[in-house]
PDB file of C-alpha atoms in Angstrom:
ATOM      1  CA  MET A   1     -24.036   4.579  21.434  1.00  0.00           C
ATOM      2  CA  SER A   2     -23.268   7.487  19.235  1.00  0.00           C
ATOM      3  CA  PRO A   3     -24.592   7.480  15.658  1.00  0.00           C
ATOM      4  CA  VAL A   4     -21.257   8.736  14.316  1.00  0.00           C
ATOM      5  CA  TYR A   5     -19.692   5.270  14.051  1.00  0.00           C
ATOM      6  CA  LEU A   6     -22.820   4.005  12.303  1.00  0.00           C
ATOM      7  CA  LEU A   7     -22.668   6.861   9.768  1.00  0.00           C
ATOM      8  CA  VAL A   8     -19.018   6.134   9.030  1.00  0.00           C
ATOM      9  CA  PHE A   9     -19.989   2.513   8.519  1.00  0.00           C
ATOM     10  CA  VAL A  10     -22.796   3.515   6.143  1.00  0.00           C
ATOM     11  CA  LEU A  11     -20.256   5.559   4.153  1.00  0.00           C
ATOM     12  CA  PHE A  12     -18.053   2.455   3.971  1.00  0.00           C
ATOM     13  CA  LEU A  13     -21.010   0.392   2.767  1.00  0.00           C
ATOM     14  CA  VAL A  14     -21.853   2.952   0.062  1.00  0.00           C
ATOM     15  CA  GLY A  15     -18.333   2.402  -1.258  1.00  0.00           C
ATOM     16  CA  VAL A  16     -18.632  -1.399  -1.059  1.00  0.00           C
ATOM     17  CA  PHE A  17     -21.999  -1.312  -2.845  1.00  0.00           C
ATOM     18  CA  GLY A  18     -20.528   0.833  -5.621  1.00  0.00           C
ATOM     19  CA  LEU A  19     -17.558  -1.493  -5.949  1.00  0.00           C
ATOM     20  CA  LEU A  20     -19.902  -4.479  -6.347  1.00  0.00           C
ATOM     21  CA  THR A  21     -22.445  -2.994  -8.767  1.00  0.00           C
ATOM     22  CA  ARG A  22     -20.652  -0.482 -11.016  1.00  0.00           C
ATOM     23  CA  ARG A  23     -18.939  -1.651 -14.193  1.00  0.00           C
ATOM     24  CA  ASN A  24     -17.203   1.592 -15.119  1.00  0.00           C
ATOM     25  CA  LEU A  25     -13.525   1.850 -14.222  1.00  0.00           C
ATOM     26  CA  ILE A  26     -13.775   5.471 -13.027  1.00  0.00           C
ATOM     27  CA  LYS A  27     -16.749   4.565 -10.833  1.00  0.00           C
ATOM     28  CA  LEU A  28     -14.715   1.732  -9.332  1.00  0.00           C
ATOM     29  CA  ILE A  29     -11.866   4.146  -8.549  1.00  0.00           C
ATOM     30  CA  ILE A  30     -14.385   6.497  -6.898  1.00  0.00           C
ATOM     31  CA  SER A  31     -15.759   3.598  -4.816  1.00  0.00           C
ATOM     32  CA  VAL A  32     -12.280   2.703  -3.578  1.00  0.00           C
ATOM     33  CA  ALA A  33     -11.665   6.358  -2.662  1.00  0.00           C
ATOM     34  CA  VAL A  34     -14.938   6.479  -0.692  1.00  0.00           C
ATOM     35  CA  ILE A  35     -13.998   3.297   1.217  1.00  0.00           C
ATOM     36  CA  GLU A  36     -10.595   4.790   2.021  1.00  0.00           C
ATOM     37  CA  ALA A  37     -12.166   7.992   3.334  1.00  0.00           C
ATOM     38  CA  ALA A  38     -14.508   5.989   5.575  1.00  0.00           C
ATOM     39  CA  VAL A  39     -11.727   3.829   7.018  1.00  0.00           C
ATOM     40  CA  ASN A  40      -9.505   6.859   7.687  1.00  0.00           C
ATOM     41  CA  LEU A  41     -12.355   8.640   9.444  1.00  0.00           C
ATOM     42  CA  PHE A  42     -13.078   5.582  11.578  1.00  0.00           C
ATOM     43  CA  LEU A  43      -9.480   5.307  12.760  1.00  0.00           C
ATOM     44  CA  VAL A  44      -9.250   8.985  13.660  1.00  0.00           C
ATOM     45  CA  LEU A  45     -12.608   8.794  15.471  1.00  0.00           C
ATOM     46  CA  ALA A  46     -11.246   5.939  17.599  1.00  0.00           C
ATOM     47  CA  GLY A  47      -8.508   8.254  18.881  1.00  0.00           C
ATOM     48  CA  TYR A  48     -10.732  11.260  19.569  1.00  0.00           C
ATOM     49  CA  ARG A  49     -11.097  12.532  23.122  1.00  0.00           C
ATOM     50  CA  GLN A  50     -14.158  14.496  24.189  1.00  0.00           C
ATOM     51  CA  GLY A  51     -13.148  18.162  24.383  1.00  0.00           C
ATOM     52  CA  GLY A  52      -9.568  17.256  23.523  1.00  0.00           C
ATOM     53  CA  ILE A  53      -6.862  19.451  22.050  1.00  0.00           C
ATOM     54  CA  ALA A  54      -4.692  18.806  19.005  1.00  0.00           C
ATOM     55  CA  PRO A  55      -1.544  16.772  19.828  1.00  0.00           C
ATOM     56  CA  ILE A  56       0.715  19.764  19.265  1.00  0.00           C
ATOM     57  CA  MET A  57       2.472  21.300  22.261  1.00  0.00           C
ATOM     58  CA  THR A  58       2.028  25.057  22.556  1.00  0.00           C
ATOM     59  CA  GLU A  59       2.647  27.655  25.218  1.00  0.00           C
ATOM     60  CA  GLN A  60      -0.967  27.310  26.319  1.00  0.00           C
ATOM     61  CA  HIS A  61      -0.207  23.893  27.828  1.00  0.00           C
ATOM     62  CA  PRO A  62       3.408  23.963  28.984  1.00  0.00           C
ATOM     63  CA  GLU A  63       2.916  21.143  31.521  1.00  0.00           C
ATOM     64  CA  VAL A  64       3.513  17.760  29.885  1.00  0.00           C
ATOM     65  CA  GLU A  65       1.206  15.846  32.261  1.00  0.00           C
ATOM     66  CA  ALA A  66      -1.688  18.257  31.838  1.00  0.00           C
ATOM     67  CA  PHE A  67      -1.129  18.186  28.083  1.00  0.00           C
ATOM     68  CA  ALA A  68      -1.066  14.368  27.968  1.00  0.00           C
ATOM     69  CA  ALA A  69      -4.337  14.231  29.890  1.00  0.00           C
ATOM     70  CA  ARG A  70      -6.119  16.486  27.399  1.00  0.00           C
ATOM     71  CA  ALA A  71      -4.630  15.818  23.959  1.00  0.00           C
ATOM     72  CA  VAL A  72      -6.293  13.466  21.486  1.00  0.00           C
ATOM     73  CA  ASP A  73      -4.499  10.235  20.564  1.00  0.00           C
ATOM     74  CA  PRO A  74      -1.676  11.128  18.107  1.00  0.00           C
ATOM     75  CA  PHE A  75      -0.977   7.513  17.098  1.00  0.00           C
ATOM     76  CA  PRO A  76      -3.997   6.858  14.813  1.00  0.00           C
ATOM     77  CA  GLN A  77      -3.439  10.296  13.302  1.00  0.00           C
ATOM     78  CA  ALA A  78       0.133   9.447  12.338  1.00  0.00           C
ATOM     79  CA  MET A  79      -0.908   6.132  10.800  1.00  0.00           C
ATOM     80  CA  VAL A  80      -3.846   7.705   8.937  1.00  0.00           C
ATOM     81  CA  LEU A  81      -1.492  10.353   7.543  1.00  0.00           C
ATOM     82  CA  THR A  82       0.515   7.482   6.035  1.00  0.00           C
ATOM     83  CA  SER A  83      -2.672   5.884   4.753  1.00  0.00           C
ATOM     84  CA  ILE A  84      -3.934   9.090   3.075  1.00  0.00           C
ATOM     85  CA  VAL A  85      -0.710   9.516   1.120  1.00  0.00           C
ATOM     86  CA  ILE A  86      -0.664   5.836   0.137  1.00  0.00           C
ATOM     87  CA  GLY A  87      -4.282   6.266  -0.987  1.00  0.00           C
ATOM     88  CA  LEU A  88      -3.192   9.000  -3.379  1.00  0.00           C
ATOM     89  CA  SER A  89      -0.423   6.883  -4.906  1.00  0.00           C
ATOM     90  CA  LEU A  90      -2.878   3.989  -5.231  1.00  0.00           C
ATOM     91  CA  LEU A  91      -5.308   6.307  -7.018  1.00  0.00           C
ATOM     92  CA  ALA A  92      -2.574   7.490  -9.376  1.00  0.00           C
ATOM     93  CA  LEU A  93      -1.740   3.886 -10.249  1.00  0.00           C
ATOM     94  CA  MET A  94      -5.419   3.030 -10.820  1.00  0.00           C
ATOM     95  CA  VAL A  95      -5.852   6.097 -13.034  1.00  0.00           C
ATOM     96  CA  GLY A  96      -2.756   5.023 -14.987  1.00  0.00           C
ATOM     97  CA  ILE A  97      -4.132   1.540 -15.592  1.00  0.00           C
ATOM     98  CA  SER A  98      -7.572   2.925 -16.567  1.00  0.00           C
ATOM     99  CA  LEU A  99      -6.098   5.405 -19.045  1.00  0.00           C
ATOM    100  CA  ARG A 100      -3.996   2.642 -20.601  1.00  0.00           C
ATOM    101  CA  LEU A 101      -7.059   0.402 -20.959  1.00  0.00           C
ATOM    102  CA  TYR A 102      -8.967   3.327 -22.476  1.00  0.00           C
ATOM    103  CA  HIS A 103      -6.240   3.872 -25.042  1.00  0.00           C
ATOM    104  CA  ILE A 104      -6.305   0.209 -26.004  1.00  0.00           C
ATOM    105  CA  TYR A 105     -10.066  -0.472 -25.991  1.00  0.00           C
ATOM    106  CA  GLY A 106     -11.594   3.008 -26.288  1.00  0.00           C
ATOM    107  CA  THR A 107     -13.945   2.556 -23.323  1.00  0.00           C
ATOM    108  CA  TYR A 108     -14.000   2.539 -19.511  1.00  0.00           C
ATOM    109  CA  ASP A 109     -16.762  -0.081 -19.400  1.00  0.00           C
ATOM    110  CA  LEU A 110     -15.468  -3.343 -17.927  1.00  0.00           C
ATOM    111  CA  ASP A 111     -18.018  -5.536 -19.748  1.00  0.00           C
ATOM    112  CA  GLU A 112     -17.089  -4.040 -23.121  1.00  0.00           C
ATOM    113  CA  ILE A 113     -13.392  -4.398 -22.350  1.00  0.00           C
ATOM    114  CA  ARG A 114     -13.922  -8.051 -21.450  1.00  0.00           C
ATOM    115  CA  ARG A 115     -15.925  -8.672 -24.634  1.00  0.00           C
ATOM    116  CA  ALA A 116     -13.267  -7.008 -26.786  1.00  0.00           C
ATOM    117  CA  ALA A 117     -10.485  -8.945 -25.069  1.00  0.00           C
ATOM    118  CA  ARG A 118     -12.338 -12.239 -25.616  1.00  0.00           C
ATOM    119  CA  GLU A 119     -12.871 -11.519 -29.328  1.00  0.00           C
ATOM    120  CA  GLU A 120      -9.214 -10.684 -29.635  1.00  0.00           C
ATOM    121  CA  GLY A 121      -8.156 -13.952 -28.034  1.00  0.00           C
ATOM    122  CA  ARG A 122     -10.136 -15.923 -30.608  1.00  0.00           C
TER     123      ARG A 122
ATOM    124  CA  MET B   1     -19.908  19.194  18.266  1.00  0.00           C
ATOM    125  CA  GLU B   2     -21.464  15.805  17.705  1.00  0.00           C
ATOM    126  CA  ALA B   3     -24.366  17.353  15.779  1.00  0.00           C
ATOM    127  CA  LEU B   4     -21.892  19.128  13.502  1.00  0.00           C
ATOM    128  CA  LEU B   5     -19.965  15.870  13.024  1.00  0.00           C
ATOM    129  CA  THR B   6     -23.185  14.013  12.202  1.00  0.00           C
ATOM    130  CA  SER B   7     -24.341  16.588   9.656  1.00  0.00           C
ATOM    131  CA  LEU B   8     -20.923  16.599   7.954  1.00  0.00           C
ATOM    132  CA  LEU B   9     -21.005  12.797   7.743  1.00  0.00           C
ATOM    133  CA  VAL B  10     -24.530  12.849   6.295  1.00  0.00           C
ATOM    134  CA  PHE B  11     -23.299  15.372   3.711  1.00  0.00           C
ATOM    135  CA  MET B  12     -20.416  13.044   2.841  1.00  0.00           C
ATOM    136  CA  ILE B  13     -22.735  10.042   2.487  1.00  0.00           C
ATOM    137  CA  ILE B  14     -25.047  12.010   0.177  1.00  0.00           C
ATOM    138  CA  ALA B  15     -22.061  13.133  -1.900  1.00  0.00           C
ATOM    139  CA  ALA B  16     -20.807   9.532  -2.124  1.00  0.00           C
ATOM    140  CA  VAL B  17     -24.224   8.279  -3.248  1.00  0.00           C
ATOM    141  CA  VAL B  18     -24.401  11.047  -5.873  1.00  0.00           C
ATOM    142  CA  ALA B  19     -20.881  10.166  -7.049  1.00  0.00           C
ATOM    143  CA  LEU B  20     -21.865   6.540  -7.556  1.00  0.00           C
ATOM    144  CA  ALA B  21     -25.362   7.143  -8.969  1.00  0.00           C
ATOM    145  CA  THR B  22     -24.777   9.898 -11.539  1.00  0.00           C
ATOM    146  CA  ARG B  23     -24.396   8.976 -15.203  1.00  0.00           C
ATOM    147  CA  GLU B  24     -21.868  11.700 -15.972  1.00  0.00           C
ATOM    148  CA  LEU B  25     -18.303  10.906 -14.999  1.00  0.00           C
ATOM    149  CA  LEU B  26     -17.252  14.544 -14.475  1.00  0.00           C
ATOM    150  CA  SER B  27     -20.109  15.087 -11.987  1.00  0.00           C
ATOM    151  CA  ALA B  28     -19.134  11.866 -10.222  1.00  0.00           C
ATOM    152  CA  VAL B  29     -15.535  13.053  -9.877  1.00  0.00           C
ATOM    153  CA  ILE B  30     -16.642  16.415  -8.462  1.00  0.00           C
ATOM    154  CA  ALA B  31     -18.977  14.680  -5.986  1.00  0.00           C
ATOM    155  CA  LEU B  32     -15.986  12.601  -4.862  1.00  0.00           C
ATOM    156  CA  GLY B  33     -14.200  15.908  -4.238  1.00  0.00           C
ATOM    157  CA  ALA B  34     -17.068  16.852  -1.897  1.00  0.00           C
ATOM    158  CA  VAL B  35     -16.465  13.621   0.036  1.00  0.00           C
ATOM    159  CA  GLY B  36     -12.745  14.398   0.346  1.00  0.00           C
ATOM    160  CA  PHE B  37     -13.165  18.009   1.467  1.00  0.00           C
ATOM    161  CA  GLY B  38     -15.906  16.910   3.877  1.00  0.00           C
ATOM    162  CA  SER B  39     -13.521  14.438   5.467  1.00  0.00           C
ATOM    163  CA  SER B  40     -10.931  17.218   5.711  1.00  0.00           C
ATOM    164  CA  ALA B  41     -13.441  19.299   7.699  1.00  0.00           C
ATOM    165  CA  VAL B  42     -14.193  16.286   9.923  1.00  0.00           C
ATOM    166  CA  PHE B  43     -10.463  15.890  10.622  1.00  0.00           C
ATOM    167  CA  LEU B  44     -10.347  19.523  11.746  1.00  0.00           C
ATOM    168  CA  LEU B  45     -13.264  18.905  14.110  1.00  0.00           C
ATOM    169  CA  LEU B  46     -11.508  15.826  15.486  1.00  0.00           C
ATOM    170  CA  ARG B  47      -8.435  17.941  16.358  1.00  0.00           C
ATOM    171  CA  ALA B  48      -6.205  16.560  13.615  1.00  0.00           C
ATOM    172  CA  PRO B  49      -4.876  19.646  11.778  1.00  0.00           C
ATOM    173  CA  ASP B  50      -2.027  17.751  10.075  1.00  0.00           C
ATOM    174  CA  LEU B  51      -4.513  15.316   8.574  1.00  0.00           C
ATOM    175  CA  ALA B  52      -6.804  18.123   7.410  1.00  0.00           C
ATOM    176  CA  ILE B  53      -3.952  19.848   5.559  1.00  0.00           C
ATOM    177  CA  THR B  54      -2.741  16.612   3.962  1.00  0.00           C
ATOM    178  CA  GLN B  55      -6.271  15.619   2.991  1.00  0.00           C
ATOM    179  CA  ILE B  56      -6.844  18.939   1.172  1.00  0.00           C
ATOM    180  CA  VAL B  57      -3.586  18.626  -0.797  1.00  0.00           C
ATOM    181  CA  VAL B  58      -4.232  14.971  -1.634  1.00  0.00           C
ATOM    182  CA  GLU B  59      -7.821  15.686  -2.639  1.00  0.00           C
ATOM    183  CA  VAL B  60      -6.800  18.452  -5.039  1.00  0.00           C
ATOM    184  CA  ILE B  61      -4.231  16.191  -6.723  1.00  0.00           C
ATOM    185  CA  ALA B  62      -6.735  13.324  -6.865  1.00  0.00           C
ATOM    186  CA  LEU B  63      -9.327  15.609  -8.493  1.00  0.00           C
ATOM    187  CA  VAL B  64      -6.817  16.741 -11.112  1.00  0.00           C
ATOM    188  CA  LEU B  65      -5.877  13.117 -11.867  1.00  0.00           C
ATOM    189  CA  LEU B  66      -9.495  11.977 -12.113  1.00  0.00           C
ATOM    190  CA  ILE B  67     -10.585  14.954 -14.234  1.00  0.00           C
ATOM    191  CA  ARG B  68      -7.759  14.020 -16.598  1.00  0.00           C
ATOM    192  CA  THR B  69      -9.480  10.656 -17.107  1.00  0.00           C
ATOM    193  CA  THR B  70     -12.833  12.260 -18.000  1.00  0.00           C
ATOM    194  CA  LEU B  71     -11.661  15.185 -20.155  1.00  0.00           C
ATOM    195  CA  HIS B  72     -11.697  13.458 -23.529  1.00  0.00           C
ATOM    196  CA  LEU B  73     -15.222  12.124 -22.931  1.00  0.00           C
ATOM    197  CA  SER B  74     -16.475  15.761 -23.247  1.00  0.00           C
ATOM    198  CA  GLY B  75     -19.568  15.245 -21.132  1.00  0.00           C
ATOM    199  CA  ARG B  76     -20.685  11.979 -22.689  1.00  0.00           C
ATOM    200  CA  GLY B  77     -22.538   9.879 -20.131  1.00  0.00           C
ATOM    201  CA  ILE B  78     -21.864   6.246 -19.370  1.00  0.00           C
ATOM    202  CA  GLY B  79     -24.117   3.390 -20.419  1.00  0.00           C
ATOM    203  CA  GLU B  80     -27.138   2.089 -18.587  1.00  0.00           C
ATOM    204  CA  GLY B  81     -26.938   1.091 -14.942  1.00  0.00           C
ATOM    205  CA  PRO B  82     -26.095  -2.348 -13.579  1.00  0.00           C
ATOM    206  CA  SER B  83     -28.414  -5.309 -14.051  1.00  0.00           C
ATOM    207  CA  GLY B  84     -31.087  -6.022 -11.427  1.00  0.00           C
ATOM    208  CA  ARG B  85     -29.516  -9.333 -10.463  1.00  0.00           C
ATOM    209  CA  ARG B  86     -26.203  -7.694  -9.660  1.00  0.00           C
ATOM    210  CA  VAL B  87     -27.843  -4.953  -7.580  1.00  0.00           C
ATOM    211  CA  ARG B  88     -29.870  -7.535  -5.628  1.00  0.00           C
ATOM    212  CA  ALA B  89     -26.804  -9.656  -4.882  1.00  0.00           C
ATOM    213  CA  ALA B  90     -24.775  -6.605  -3.779  1.00  0.00           C
ATOM    214  CA  GLY B  91     -27.681  -5.323  -1.673  1.00  0.00           C
ATOM    215  CA  LEU B  92     -27.988  -8.686   0.050  1.00  0.00           C
ATOM    216  CA  PHE B  93     -24.261  -8.709   0.765  1.00  0.00           C
ATOM    217  CA  CYS B  94     -24.362  -5.176   2.183  1.00  0.00           C
ATOM    218  CA  LEU B  95     -27.379  -6.067   4.330  1.00  0.00           C
ATOM    219  CA  ALA B  96     -25.552  -9.083   5.793  1.00  0.00           C
ATOM    220  CA  PHE B  97     -22.559  -6.813   6.398  1.00  0.00           C
ATOM    221  CA  LEU B  98     -24.733  -4.245   8.180  1.00  0.00           C
ATOM    222  CA  VAL B  99     -26.408  -6.882  10.386  1.00  0.00           C
ATOM    223  CA  SER B 100     -23.090  -8.337  11.508  1.00  0.00           C
ATOM    224  CA  ALA B 101     -21.780  -4.801  12.091  1.00  0.00           C
ATOM    225  CA  LEU B 102     -24.712  -4.038  14.386  1.00  0.00           C
ATOM    226  CA  PHE B 103     -23.406  -6.795  16.651  1.00  0.00           C
ATOM    227  CA  ALA B 104     -19.913  -5.292  16.592  1.00  0.00           C
ATOM    228  CA  LEU B 105     -20.843  -1.615  17.018  1.00  0.00           C
ATOM    229  CA  PRO B 106     -21.852  -1.747  20.731  1.00  0.00           C
ATOM    230  CA  ARG B 107     -18.448  -3.222  21.549  1.00  0.00           C
ATOM    231  CA  LEU B 108     -16.536  -0.294  20.059  1.00  0.00           C
ATOM    232  CA  PRO B 109     -15.056   2.236  22.491  1.00  0.00           C
ATOM    233  CA  ARG B 110     -17.458   5.095  23.038  1.00  0.00           C
ATOM    234  CA  LEU B 111     -16.875   8.252  21.019  1.00  0.00           C
ATOM    235  CA  GLY B 112     -14.568  10.613  22.880  1.00  0.00           C
ATOM    236  CA  GLU B 113     -12.911   7.944  25.022  1.00  0.00           C
ATOM    237  CA  PRO B 114      -9.668   6.867  23.356  1.00  0.00           C
ATOM    238  CA  VAL B 115      -8.363   3.375  24.056  1.00  0.00           C
ATOM    239  CA  MET B 116      -5.245   4.781  25.721  1.00  0.00           C
ATOM    240  CA  GLU B 117      -7.400   5.971  28.614  1.00  0.00           C
ATOM    241  CA  ARG B 118      -8.399   2.445  29.553  1.00  0.00           C
ATOM    242  CA  ILE B 119      -5.156   0.609  28.817  1.00  0.00           C
ATOM    243  CA  ALA B 120      -2.262   1.980  30.830  1.00  0.00           C
ATOM    244  CA  SER B 121       0.452   0.427  28.651  1.00  0.00           C
ATOM    245  CA  ALA B 122      -0.908   1.818  25.363  1.00  0.00           C
ATOM    246  CA  PRO B 123       1.936   3.299  23.299  1.00  0.00           C
ATOM    247  CA  SER B 124      -0.040   6.496  22.710  1.00  0.00           C
ATOM    248  CA  SER B 125       0.249   7.695  26.310  1.00  0.00           C
ATOM    249  CA  PHE B 126       3.976   7.017  26.206  1.00  0.00           C
ATOM    250  CA  TYR B 127       4.275   9.094  23.020  1.00  0.00           C
ATOM    251  CA  LEU B 128       2.230  11.909  24.566  1.00  0.00           C
ATOM    252  CA  GLU B 129       4.212  12.007  27.806  1.00  0.00           C
ATOM    253  CA  ARG B 130       7.744  11.468  26.514  1.00  0.00           C
ATOM    254  CA  GLY B 131       7.480  12.626  22.888  1.00  0.00           C
ATOM    255  CA  LEU B 132       8.790  16.137  23.368  1.00  0.00           C
ATOM    256  CA  GLU B 133      11.591  15.011  25.660  1.00  0.00           C
ATOM    257  CA  LEU B 134      12.759  12.141  23.449  1.00  0.00           C
ATOM    258  CA  THR B 135      12.392  13.639  19.970  1.00  0.00           C
ATOM    259  CA  GLY B 136      12.331  17.379  20.528  1.00  0.00           C
ATOM    260  CA  SER B 137       9.294  17.750  18.289  1.00  0.00           C
ATOM    261  CA  ALA B 138       6.400  19.838  19.582  1.00  0.00           C
ATOM    262  CA  ASN B 139       4.066  18.239  17.070  1.00  0.00           C
ATOM    263  CA  LEU B 140       3.610  14.675  18.289  1.00  0.00           C
ATOM    264  CA  VAL B 141       2.151  13.394  15.027  1.00  0.00           C
ATOM    265  CA  THR B 142       5.375  14.202  13.208  1.00  0.00           C
ATOM    266  CA  ALA B 143       7.354  12.870  16.185  1.00  0.00           C
ATOM    267  CA  ILE B 144       5.641   9.488  15.713  1.00  0.00           C
ATOM    268  CA  LEU B 145       5.913   9.569  11.910  1.00  0.00           C
ATOM    269  CA  LEU B 146       9.572  10.479  11.678  1.00  0.00           C
ATOM    270  CA  ASP B 147      11.011   9.087  14.897  1.00  0.00           C
ATOM    271  CA  PHE B 148       9.061   6.443  16.841  1.00  0.00           C
ATOM    272  CA  ARG B 149       7.581   4.821  13.724  1.00  0.00           C
ATOM    273  CA  ALA B 150      10.154   5.848  11.153  1.00  0.00           C
ATOM    274  CA  TYR B 151      10.249   2.347   9.661  1.00  0.00           C
ATOM    275  CA  ASP B 152       6.550   2.648   8.802  1.00  0.00           C
ATOM    276  CA  THR B 153       7.325   5.880   6.990  1.00  0.00           C
ATOM    277  CA  LEU B 154      10.147   4.153   5.138  1.00  0.00           C
ATOM    278  CA  GLY B 155       7.640   1.493   4.034  1.00  0.00           C
ATOM    279  CA  GLU B 156       5.251   4.247   2.973  1.00  0.00           C
ATOM    280  CA  ALA B 157       7.978   5.860   0.881  1.00  0.00           C
ATOM    281  CA  THR B 158       8.698   2.484  -0.725  1.00  0.00           C
ATOM    282  CA  ILE B 159       5.024   2.031  -1.645  1.00  0.00           C
ATOM    283  CA  ILE B 160       4.786   5.538  -3.100  1.00  0.00           C
ATOM    284  CA  PHE B 161       7.990   5.012  -5.081  1.00  0.00           C
ATOM    285  CA  THR B 162       6.698   1.723  -6.515  1.00  0.00           C
ATOM    286  CA  ALA B 163       3.297   3.204  -7.363  1.00  0.00           C
ATOM    287  CA  VAL B 164       4.867   6.220  -9.068  1.00  0.00           C
ATOM    288  CA  LEU B 165       7.172   3.936 -11.066  1.00  0.00           C
ATOM    289  CA  GLY B 166       4.134   1.880 -12.139  1.00  0.00           C
ATOM    290  CA  ALA B 167       2.094   4.941 -13.113  1.00  0.00           C
ATOM    291  CA  LEU B 168       5.039   6.428 -15.038  1.00  0.00           C
ATOM    292  CA  THR B 169       5.538   3.182 -16.946  1.00  0.00           C
ATOM    293  CA  LEU B 170       1.844   3.013 -17.830  1.00  0.00           C
ATOM    294  CA  LEU B 171       1.521   6.657 -18.842  1.00  0.00           C
ATOM    295  CA  ARG B 172       4.694   7.102 -20.903  1.00  0.00           C
ATOM    296  CA  LYS B 173       3.890   9.231 -23.922  1.00  0.00           C
ATOM    297  CA  LYS B 174       5.617   6.823 -26.288  1.00  0.00           C
ATOM    298  CA  CYS B 175       3.672   3.938 -24.812  1.00  0.00           C
ATOM    299  CA  LEU B 176       0.284   5.680 -25.007  1.00  0.00           C
ATOM    300  CA  THR B 177       0.559   6.954 -28.579  1.00  0.00           C
ATOM    301  CA  SER B 178       1.870   3.708 -29.995  1.00  0.00           C
ATOM    302  CA  CYS B 179      -0.565   1.417 -28.230  1.00  0.00           C
ATOM    303  CA  PRO B 180      -2.930   0.069 -30.955  1.00  0.00           C
ATOM    304  CA  ALA B 181      -0.167   0.176 -33.537  1.00  0.00           C
ATOM    305  CA  GLY B 182       2.138  -1.675 -31.163  1.00  0.00           C
ATOM    306  CA  ARG B 183      -0.450  -4.403 -30.773  1.00  0.00           C
ATOM    307  CA  GLU B 184      -0.836  -4.856 -34.537  1.00  0.00           C
ATOM    308  CA  LEU B 185       2.914  -5.047 -34.911  1.00  0.00           C
ATOM    309  CA  GLU B 186       3.034  -7.772 -32.307  1.00  0.00           C
ATOM    310  CA  GLU B 187       0.282  -9.749 -34.063  1.00  0.00           C
ATOM    311  CA  GLY B 188       2.024  -9.402 -37.401  1.00  0.00           C
ATOM    312  CA  GLU B 189       5.132 -10.987 -36.007  1.00  0.00           C
ATOM    313  CA  ARG B 190       3.296 -14.033 -34.757  1.00  0.00           C
TER     314      ARG B 190
END
């Protein structure tokens, strides 16, 4: 078994660990981004073919059958392309929420925000 | 090839650990940029040029957005690290995750053997063989995105539109400058 899958999984776990232990909003956003990168890499790895060529038809491989036997799987790539762009819009939304919280409470620290919100509710 | 892939992944893991461990938010954001550009290089190695291009563009925009969140801190670090109890609980969870993953990993398809090779009716081989003929696109990734799976792309556009609307609402200038004052006004009315 190749170690590549294991490394991608370790990258995923680094993100999960950060998400569980950090209390700073920016650190949480970074953890989510790391998890996204790991998942995208895993999906593209699943479609890789040893010694394959990019799924773009060129004059070097005019025969469709020969091309189909050598090209890597284009399907995960298309879906991961969608996922990368959605990841960016997710990040923009998270940054928006964090900035708004910073303007209200003056900190990115979740514990401090919670404390301030509780005092306010009293 | 595999050695190069492994070293790039190790680099990305180190960058991710640095991003999560450092006390300075600007350094953390830049380390996240290393993760993103590393994954772009991995995409190139895995013969996915479209993904590599998109990843670079997305990573640059993400860096700009995240640096915007750290600018006004002017290098101030964040408070002390998480409590020991929290780290122990998270470590235990990750360990359980890793152990259960070790059972799953041997069942994954081997690296370099896509699923479409073993399953004759996989949609990927259909796309590869008939893509050019049916859509007229030489690039099969775009053929799938904009033709075979166009509804998925429509859903993607919907998500992006919603997220942009949300971010715009949250980051309106009027809204940001009047925030604390707006709250006091609301309390005064009560």
